[in-house]
C-alpha cells in the first residue's frame, strides 16, 4: 500500500509543492522548498526556494537561492542569490549577493563592508 | 520541476503545523500537528510528536500523539507509538511497541475528538484532562466499516483488544500490567515516563 520509494536516497529535506508548514524549521542539512513555509527557517547548509514556492519567514542559512517568492529577512552566511523571476521583500545580509536580471527585490542590503 | 517527494531529513526539525496533499516521509523530527491527504511515513530513527490526521500512516520510528488514519495504519517491527489510534485498518507487526487505544470504528468521531482536544489544549494552555468517553459507533457505520476489516468489529473495544494485547506482549514481561491510561493526555506534552516505559529491551 505505501509504496517503497527508497530508490533515490535523499539525505536532505524537501518540502513538496502542496505542503504548507506553519512554524519553525531547523536543521543541519540542506532544505529545498517547493511549497509554502511561514514562520522561521534556520539551516546549516543551503536553502533553495524553488519557483512556485512561497516563503514568509526569517531565514538563516549558509547559502540562500531564491527562484520563488520570499518575504522576510535573510541572513546568508556565504551567499545569497536571487534568480530571474524571483521576488524578495525583506532585508538581506550576506557577504556575497547576486541579483539576476529580472529578479524583484525590495529591502536593505548589508554586505558587511 | 518534477514532483519531488517531500522528505524531512534526519538532521531537520519542524515545530509547528504541517499540511499538505502529498506523501510525506519523516526521517528527522516534527513537533506539532500533521495533516495530509496522502501517506505519512515515519522512518526508523524519526520522531513525530504530533497529532496526526492522514490517509495512510506507516510507522517505523517513534510517534507520540493521537493518530487518525482514514484508510490504514501500519506499525512495523521497529515502531514505538504512544497515543490513540483510529483507523479502519490497523496492522501491527511483531516487535512493534504501542500503548494507547485502538479504534477501528468511527473515524469521523475520533477526528472530531482530536481536533476539539487540540482546540481545548491551545485555549487552556495546559495539559488536557482525561479524554471524554470513547466514541461509540453507530450501528450503520459499523456495518460499513466491518466489511473492510478482517475481524468483525462488533462492539468496538473488545474487538480491538487482541491487537493491543499483542503489542503489550512485545513490551516484555517487566511492563507493569495495570498501566495508567495515557489516552488523551498524550501529544506534544507527553510526560517523560510515558516515553520511557515503552522502550523495548
Tab-separated table of C-alpha atoms in Angstrom:
chain	number	residue	atom	x	y	z
A	1	UNK	CA	0.000	0.000	0.000
A	2	UNK	CA	2.647	2.519	0.956
A	3	UNK	CA	4.986	2.469	-1.985
A	4	UNK	CA	8.630	1.828	-1.321
A	5	UNK	CA	10.273	4.985	-2.535
A	6	UNK	CA	13.782	4.488	-1.341
A	7	UNK	CA	15.103	4.267	-4.889
A	8	UNK	CA	16.553	7.766	-4.718
A	9	UNK	CA	18.245	8.275	-1.406
A	10	UNK	CA	17.936	11.872	-0.347
A	11	UNK	CA	19.616	12.925	2.817
A	12	UNK	CA	18.229	16.395	2.572
A	13	UNK	CA	14.885	17.883	3.277
A	14	UNK	CA	12.370	18.676	0.572
A	15	UNK	CA	9.088	20.442	1.213
A	16	UNK	CA	6.759	19.436	-1.629
A	17	UNK	CA	4.608	21.800	-3.622
A	18	UNK	CA	1.285	21.089	-1.910
A	19	UNK	CA	2.754	21.255	1.552
A	20	UNK	CA	2.101	24.134	3.932
A	21	UNK	CA	4.228	24.471	7.034
A	22	UNK	CA	3.344	26.914	9.722
A	23	UNK	CA	6.104	27.075	12.277
A	24	UNK	CA	9.805	26.667	12.588
A	25	UNK	CA	12.224	24.566	10.567
A	26	UNK	CA	15.683	23.985	11.925
A	27	UNK	CA	18.294	21.645	10.577
A	28	UNK	CA	21.894	20.733	9.961
A	29	UNK	CA	21.394	19.944	6.297
A	30	UNK	CA	20.075	21.485	3.112
A	31	UNK	CA	16.473	22.417	2.578
A	32	UNK	CA	14.576	22.704	-0.691
A	33	UNK	CA	11.160	24.329	-0.628
A	34	UNK	CA	8.572	23.890	-3.370
A	35	UNK	CA	5.569	24.563	-1.168
A	36	UNK	CA	4.732	27.165	1.434
A	37	UNK	CA	6.548	27.873	4.682
A	38	UNK	CA	5.559	30.507	7.201
A	39	UNK	CA	7.495	31.176	10.349
A	40	UNK	CA	11.208	30.740	10.697
A	41	UNK	CA	13.898	28.771	8.908
A	42	UNK	CA	17.386	28.085	10.183
A	43	UNK	CA	19.516	25.537	8.351
A	44	UNK	CA	23.243	24.910	8.496
A	45	UNK	CA	23.627	24.247	4.768
A	46	UNK	CA	21.847	25.544	1.696
A	47	UNK	CA	18.317	26.796	1.351
A	48	UNK	CA	16.666	26.697	-2.068
A	49	UNK	CA	13.309	28.383	-2.627
A	50	UNK	CA	12.159	26.917	-5.928
A	51	UNK	CA	9.956	28.601	-8.484
A	52	UNK	CA	6.360	28.446	-7.320
A	53	UNK	CA	7.325	28.244	-3.671
A	54	UNK	CA	6.298	30.838	-1.118
A	55	UNK	CA	8.301	31.569	1.984
A	56	UNK	CA	7.172	34.054	4.579
A	57	UNK	CA	9.856	33.621	7.144
A	58	UNK	CA	13.033	34.938	8.598
A	59	UNK	CA	15.751	32.834	7.095
A	60	UNK	CA	19.234	31.868	8.144
A	61	UNK	CA	21.414	29.558	6.062
A	62	UNK	CA	24.847	29.103	4.564
A	63	UNK	CA	23.654	29.917	1.066
A	64	UNK	CA	20.205	31.024	0.001
A	65	UNK	CA	18.976	30.630	-3.574
A	66	UNK	CA	15.602	32.107	-4.412
A	67	UNK	CA	13.636	31.334	-7.576
A	68	UNK	CA	10.216	31.736	-5.992
A	69	UNK	CA	8.814	34.273	-3.605
A	70	UNK	CA	10.428	35.118	-0.285
A	71	UNK	CA	9.172	37.606	2.278
A	72	UNK	CA	11.315	38.086	5.352
A	73	UNK	CA	14.784	38.928	6.494
A	74	UNK	CA	17.557	36.768	5.146
A	75	UNK	CA	20.949	36.056	6.622
A	76	UNK	CA	23.112	34.015	4.269
A	77	UNK	CA	26.490	33.333	5.815
A	78	UNK	CA	28.124	32.744	2.452
A	79	UNK	CA	25.959	33.793	-0.466
A	80	UNK	CA	22.508	34.993	-1.424
A	81	UNK	CA	21.298	34.557	-4.965
A	82	UNK	CA	18.088	35.935	-6.427
A	83	UNK	CA	17.323	34.172	-9.691
A	84	UNK	CA	15.398	35.753	-12.563
A	85	UNK	CA	11.644	35.741	-11.866
A	86	UNK	CA	12.232	35.600	-8.111
A	87	UNK	CA	10.600	38.086	-5.784
A	88	UNK	CA	12.043	39.025	-2.450
A	89	UNK	CA	10.869	41.546	0.127
A	90	UNK	CA	12.976	41.969	3.232
A	91	UNK	CA	16.447	42.774	4.426
A	92	UNK	CA	19.332	40.784	3.024
A	93	UNK	CA	22.556	40.231	4.897
A	94	UNK	CA	25.316	38.262	3.223
A	95	UNK	CA	28.956	38.805	2.132
A	96	UNK	CA	28.064	37.922	-1.463
A	97	UNK	CA	24.778	38.845	-3.021
A	98	UNK	CA	23.800	38.033	-6.599
A	99	UNK	CA	20.698	39.589	-8.078
A	100	UNK	CA	19.905	38.306	-11.554
A	101	UNK	CA	18.312	40.347	-14.294
A	102	UNK	CA	14.566	40.105	-13.851
A	103	UNK	CA	14.587	39.460	-10.139
A	104	UNK	CA	12.403	41.616	-7.908
A	105	UNK	CA	13.835	42.848	-4.639
A	106	UNK	CA	12.800	45.360	-2.032
A	107	UNK	CA	14.722	45.825	1.177
A	108	UNK	CA	18.070	46.676	2.660
A	109	UNK	CA	21.298	45.059	1.639
A	110	UNK	CA	24.056	44.527	4.147
A	111	UNK	CA	27.291	43.041	2.803
A	112	UNK	CA	29.202	43.682	5.980
A	113	UNK	CA	31.522	46.296	4.460
B	1	UNK	CA	10.114	20.939	-11.657
B	2	UNK	CA	9.169	17.313	-11.454
B	3	UNK	CA	7.325	16.438	-8.301
B	4	UNK	CA	9.914	15.702	-5.694
B	5	UNK	CA	8.640	13.777	-2.761
B	6	UNK	CA	8.592	15.612	0.495
B	7	UNK	CA	11.241	14.442	2.911
B	8	UNK	CA	12.120	15.805	6.291
B	9	UNK	CA	15.774	14.853	6.526
B	10	UNK	CA	17.359	13.218	9.549
B	11	UNK	CA	19.008	16.433	10.723
B	12	UNK	CA	15.943	18.610	10.318
B	13	UNK	CA	13.337	19.514	12.853
B	14	UNK	CA	9.991	21.205	12.258
B	15	UNK	CA	7.950	22.618	15.071
B	16	UNK	CA	4.542	23.794	14.072
B	17	UNK	CA	1.892	22.682	11.708
B	18	UNK	CA	2.403	20.709	8.509
B	19	UNK	CA	-0.443	20.427	5.999
B	20	UNK	CA	-0.422	19.027	2.500
B	21	UNK	CA	-1.880	16.943	-0.255
B	22	UNK	CA	1.014	14.627	-0.917
B	23	UNK	CA	3.124	11.939	0.657
B	24	UNK	CA	5.452	12.951	3.433
B	25	UNK	CA	8.452	10.998	4.663
B	26	UNK	CA	9.871	11.947	8.021
B	27	UNK	CA	13.431	10.949	8.811
B	28	UNK	CA	14.005	13.765	11.270
B	29	UNK	CA	11.543	15.253	13.676
B	30	UNK	CA	8.196	17.036	13.660
B	31	UNK	CA	6.608	18.580	16.741
B	32	UNK	CA	3.111	19.955	16.473
B	33	UNK	CA	0.497	18.806	14.036
B	34	UNK	CA	0.474	16.905	10.750
B	35	UNK	CA	-2.458	16.891	8.358
B	36	UNK	CA	-2.146	15.141	4.988
B	37	UNK	CA	-4.473	13.748	2.362
B	38	UNK	CA	-1.911	11.086	1.493
B	39	UNK	CA	0.597	8.879	3.248
B	40	UNK	CA	2.751	9.786	6.205
B	41	UNK	CA	5.826	7.595	6.600
B	42	UNK	CA	7.786	7.854	9.814
B	43	UNK	CA	11.108	6.190	9.149
B	44	UNK	CA	13.218	4.375	11.670
B	45	UNK	CA	15.015	6.907	13.818
B	46	UNK	CA	12.473	9.612	13.118
B	47	UNK	CA	10.269	11.185	15.776
B	48	UNK	CA	6.844	12.699	15.303
B	49	UNK	CA	5.397	14.268	18.404
B	50	UNK	CA	2.143	15.484	16.966
B	51	UNK	CA	-1.493	14.866	16.424
B	52	UNK	CA	-1.646	13.200	13.045
B	53	UNK	CA	-4.535	13.207	10.578
B	54	UNK	CA	-3.672	11.381	7.347
B	55	UNK	CA	-4.961	8.795	4.880
B	56	UNK	CA	-2.302	6.162	5.490
B	57	UNK	CA	0.396	6.086	8.107
B	58	UNK	CA	3.390	3.770	8.189
B	59	UNK	CA	5.418	3.999	11.355
B	60	UNK	CA	8.895	2.560	11.713
B	61	UNK	CA	10.095	5.239	14.092
B	62	UNK	CA	8.509	6.961	17.057
B	63	UNK	CA	5.140	8.681	17.174
B	64	UNK	CA	3.727	10.327	20.271
B	65	UNK	CA	0.273	11.747	19.801
B	66	UNK	CA	-3.186	10.904	18.596
B	67	UNK	CA	-3.274	9.289	15.163
B	68	UNK	CA	-6.246	9.354	12.819
B	69	UNK	CA	-5.622	7.459	9.578
B	70	UNK	CA	-8.699	7.475	7.386
B	71	UNK	CA	-7.684	4.330	5.489
B	72	UNK	CA	-4.909	2.404	7.168
B	73	UNK	CA	-2.264	2.449	9.835
B	74	UNK	CA	0.753	0.193	9.903
B	75	UNK	CA	3.196	-0.193	12.758
B	76	UNK	CA	6.301	-2.028	11.644
B	77	UNK	CA	8.548	-4.044	13.903
B	78	UNK	CA	10.656	-1.049	14.896
B	79	UNK	CA	7.730	1.265	15.622
B	80	UNK	CA	7.245	2.890	19.003
B	81	UNK	CA	3.899	4.594	19.320
B	82	UNK	CA	2.152	6.152	22.284
B	83	UNK	CA	-1.270	7.619	21.730
B	84	UNK	CA	-4.707	6.767	20.465
B	85	UNK	CA	-5.002	5.256	17.046
B	86	UNK	CA	-8.148	5.480	14.945
B	87	UNK	CA	-8.210	3.765	11.562
B	88	UNK	CA	-10.421	1.207	9.804
B	89	UNK	CA	-7.395	-0.963	9.047
B	90	UNK	CA	-4.698	-1.353	11.655
B	91	UNK	CA	-1.646	-3.545	11.137
B	92	UNK	CA	0.934	-4.217	13.802
B	93	UNK	CA	3.999	-6.271	13.139
B	94	UNK	CA	5.615	-8.382	15.806
B	95	UNK	CA	8.041	-6.204	17.721
B	96	UNK	CA	6.025	-3.042	17.412
B	97	UNK	CA	5.678	-1.243	20.723
B	98	UNK	CA	2.389	0.529	21.203
B	99	UNK	CA	0.351	1.913	24.024
B	100	UNK	CA	-2.967	3.612	23.621
B	101	UNK	CA	-6.444	2.963	22.459
B	102	UNK	CA	-7.184	1.475	19.070
B	103	UNK	CA	-10.459	2.369	17.422
B	104	UNK	CA	-11.320	0.736	14.104
B	105	UNK	CA	-14.749	2.278	14.194
B	106	UNK	CA	-15.980	5.782	13.743
B	107	UNK	CA	-13.073	7.719	12.290
B	108	UNK	CA	-15.054	10.918	11.978
B	109	UNK	CA	-15.808	10.893	15.688
B	110	UNK	CA	-12.193	10.221	16.534
B	111	UNK	CA	-11.064	13.035	14.286
B	112	UNK	CA	-13.536	15.398	15.903
B	113	UNK	CA	-12.300	14.348	19.324
B	114	UNK	CA	-8.699	15.041	18.323
B	115	UNK	CA	-9.384	18.432	16.823
B	116	UNK	CA	-11.599	19.564	19.678
B	117	UNK	CA	-8.936	18.451	22.076
B	118	UNK	CA	-6.341	20.437	20.170
B	119	UNK	CA	-8.550	23.495	20.439
B	120	UNK	CA	-9.084	22.966	24.128
B	121	UNK	CA	-5.409	22.474	24.655
B	122	UNK	CA	-4.415	25.673	22.925
B	123	UNK	CA	-7.181	27.563	24.699
B	124	UNK	CA	-6.341	26.223	28.116
B	125	UNK	CA	-2.608	26.306	27.514
B	126	UNK	CA	-2.135	23.378	29.817
B	127	UNK	CA	-2.240	19.647	29.942
B	128	UNK	CA	-5.666	18.413	28.879
B	129	UNK	CA	-7.750	16.426	31.325
B	130	UNK	CA	-8.603	12.814	30.648
B	131	UNK	CA	-10.341	12.388	27.347
B	132	UNK	CA	-14.117	12.073	27.288
B	133	UNK	CA	-15.781	8.684	26.902
B	134	UNK	CA	-14.606	6.893	23.771
B	135	UNK	CA	-16.792	7.455	20.741
B	136	UNK	CA	-19.213	4.592	20.198
B	137	UNK	CA	-20.007	3.574	16.677
B	138	UNK	CA	-23.462	3.896	15.278
B	139	UNK	CA	-24.692	0.511	14.096
B	140	UNK	CA	-24.996	1.597	10.486
B	141	UNK	CA	-21.450	2.940	10.368
B	142	UNK	CA	-20.228	-0.213	11.993
B	143	UNK	CA	-21.671	-2.393	9.250
B	144	UNK	CA	-19.946	-0.400	6.543
B	145	UNK	CA	-16.592	-0.466	8.220
B	146	UNK	CA	-16.766	-4.110	9.234
B	147	UNK	CA	-16.578	-5.035	5.568
B	148	UNK	CA	-13.064	-3.662	5.288
B	149	UNK	CA	-11.670	-5.203	8.433
B	150	UNK	CA	-10.678	-8.819	8.611
B	151	UNK	CA	-12.102	-9.430	12.053
B	152	UNK	CA	-15.679	-8.468	12.878
B	153	UNK	CA	-15.646	-5.213	14.741
B	154	UNK	CA	-18.819	-5.735	16.786
B	155	UNK	CA	-18.647	-3.583	19.945
B	156	UNK	CA	-15.525	-1.632	19.233
B	157	UNK	CA	-13.380	-2.026	22.297
B	158	UNK	CA	-13.462	-5.805	22.901
B	159	UNK	CA	-12.643	-6.493	19.272
B	160	UNK	CA	-9.622	-4.250	19.299
B	161	UNK	CA	-8.320	-5.697	22.492
B	162	UNK	CA	-6.443	-8.623	20.938
B	163	UNK	CA	-4.424	-6.241	18.813
B	164	UNK	CA	-3.352	-4.204	21.783
B	165	UNK	CA	-2.654	-7.337	23.766
B	166	UNK	CA	-0.171	-8.427	21.120
B	167	UNK	CA	1.613	-5.128	21.341
B	168	UNK	CA	1.636	-5.295	25.117
B	169	UNK	CA	3.300	-8.685	24.879
B	170	UNK	CA	6.057	-7.178	22.829
B	171	UNK	CA	6.894	-4.831	25.662
B	172	UNK	CA	8.209	-7.720	27.719
B	173	UNK	CA	7.041	-9.244	30.964
B	174	UNK	CA	8.547	-6.489	33.115
B	175	UNK	CA	5.989	-3.947	31.943
B	176	UNK	CA	3.559	-3.207	34.727
B	177	UNK	CA	0.284	-4.940	33.920
B	178	UNK	CA	-2.103	-2.252	35.043
B	179	UNK	CA	-0.525	0.772	33.495
B	180	UNK	CA	-2.244	4.108	33.994
B	181	UNK	CA	-4.208	5.042	30.919
B	182	UNK	CA	-2.490	7.735	28.978
B	183	UNK	CA	-5.138	8.150	26.342
B	184	UNK	CA	-5.923	11.785	25.801
B	185	UNK	CA	-3.050	13.199	27.744
B	186	UNK	CA	-0.572	12.347	25.002
B	187	UNK	CA	0.566	14.606	22.238
B	188	UNK	CA	3.130	17.291	22.475
B	189	UNK	CA	3.341	17.202	26.231
B	190	UNK	CA	3.863	13.512	26.728
B	191	UNK	CA	5.413	13.026	30.141
B	192	UNK	CA	8.854	11.537	30.364
B	193	UNK	CA	7.634	8.318	31.966
B	194	UNK	CA	5.371	7.650	29.018
B	195	UNK	CA	8.283	7.597	26.659
B	196	UNK	CA	10.479	5.585	28.939
B	197	UNK	CA	8.102	2.779	29.735
B	198	UNK	CA	7.538	1.730	26.146
B	199	UNK	CA	11.207	1.267	25.375
B	200	UNK	CA	11.878	-2.307	24.325
B	201	UNK	CA	14.644	-4.214	25.950
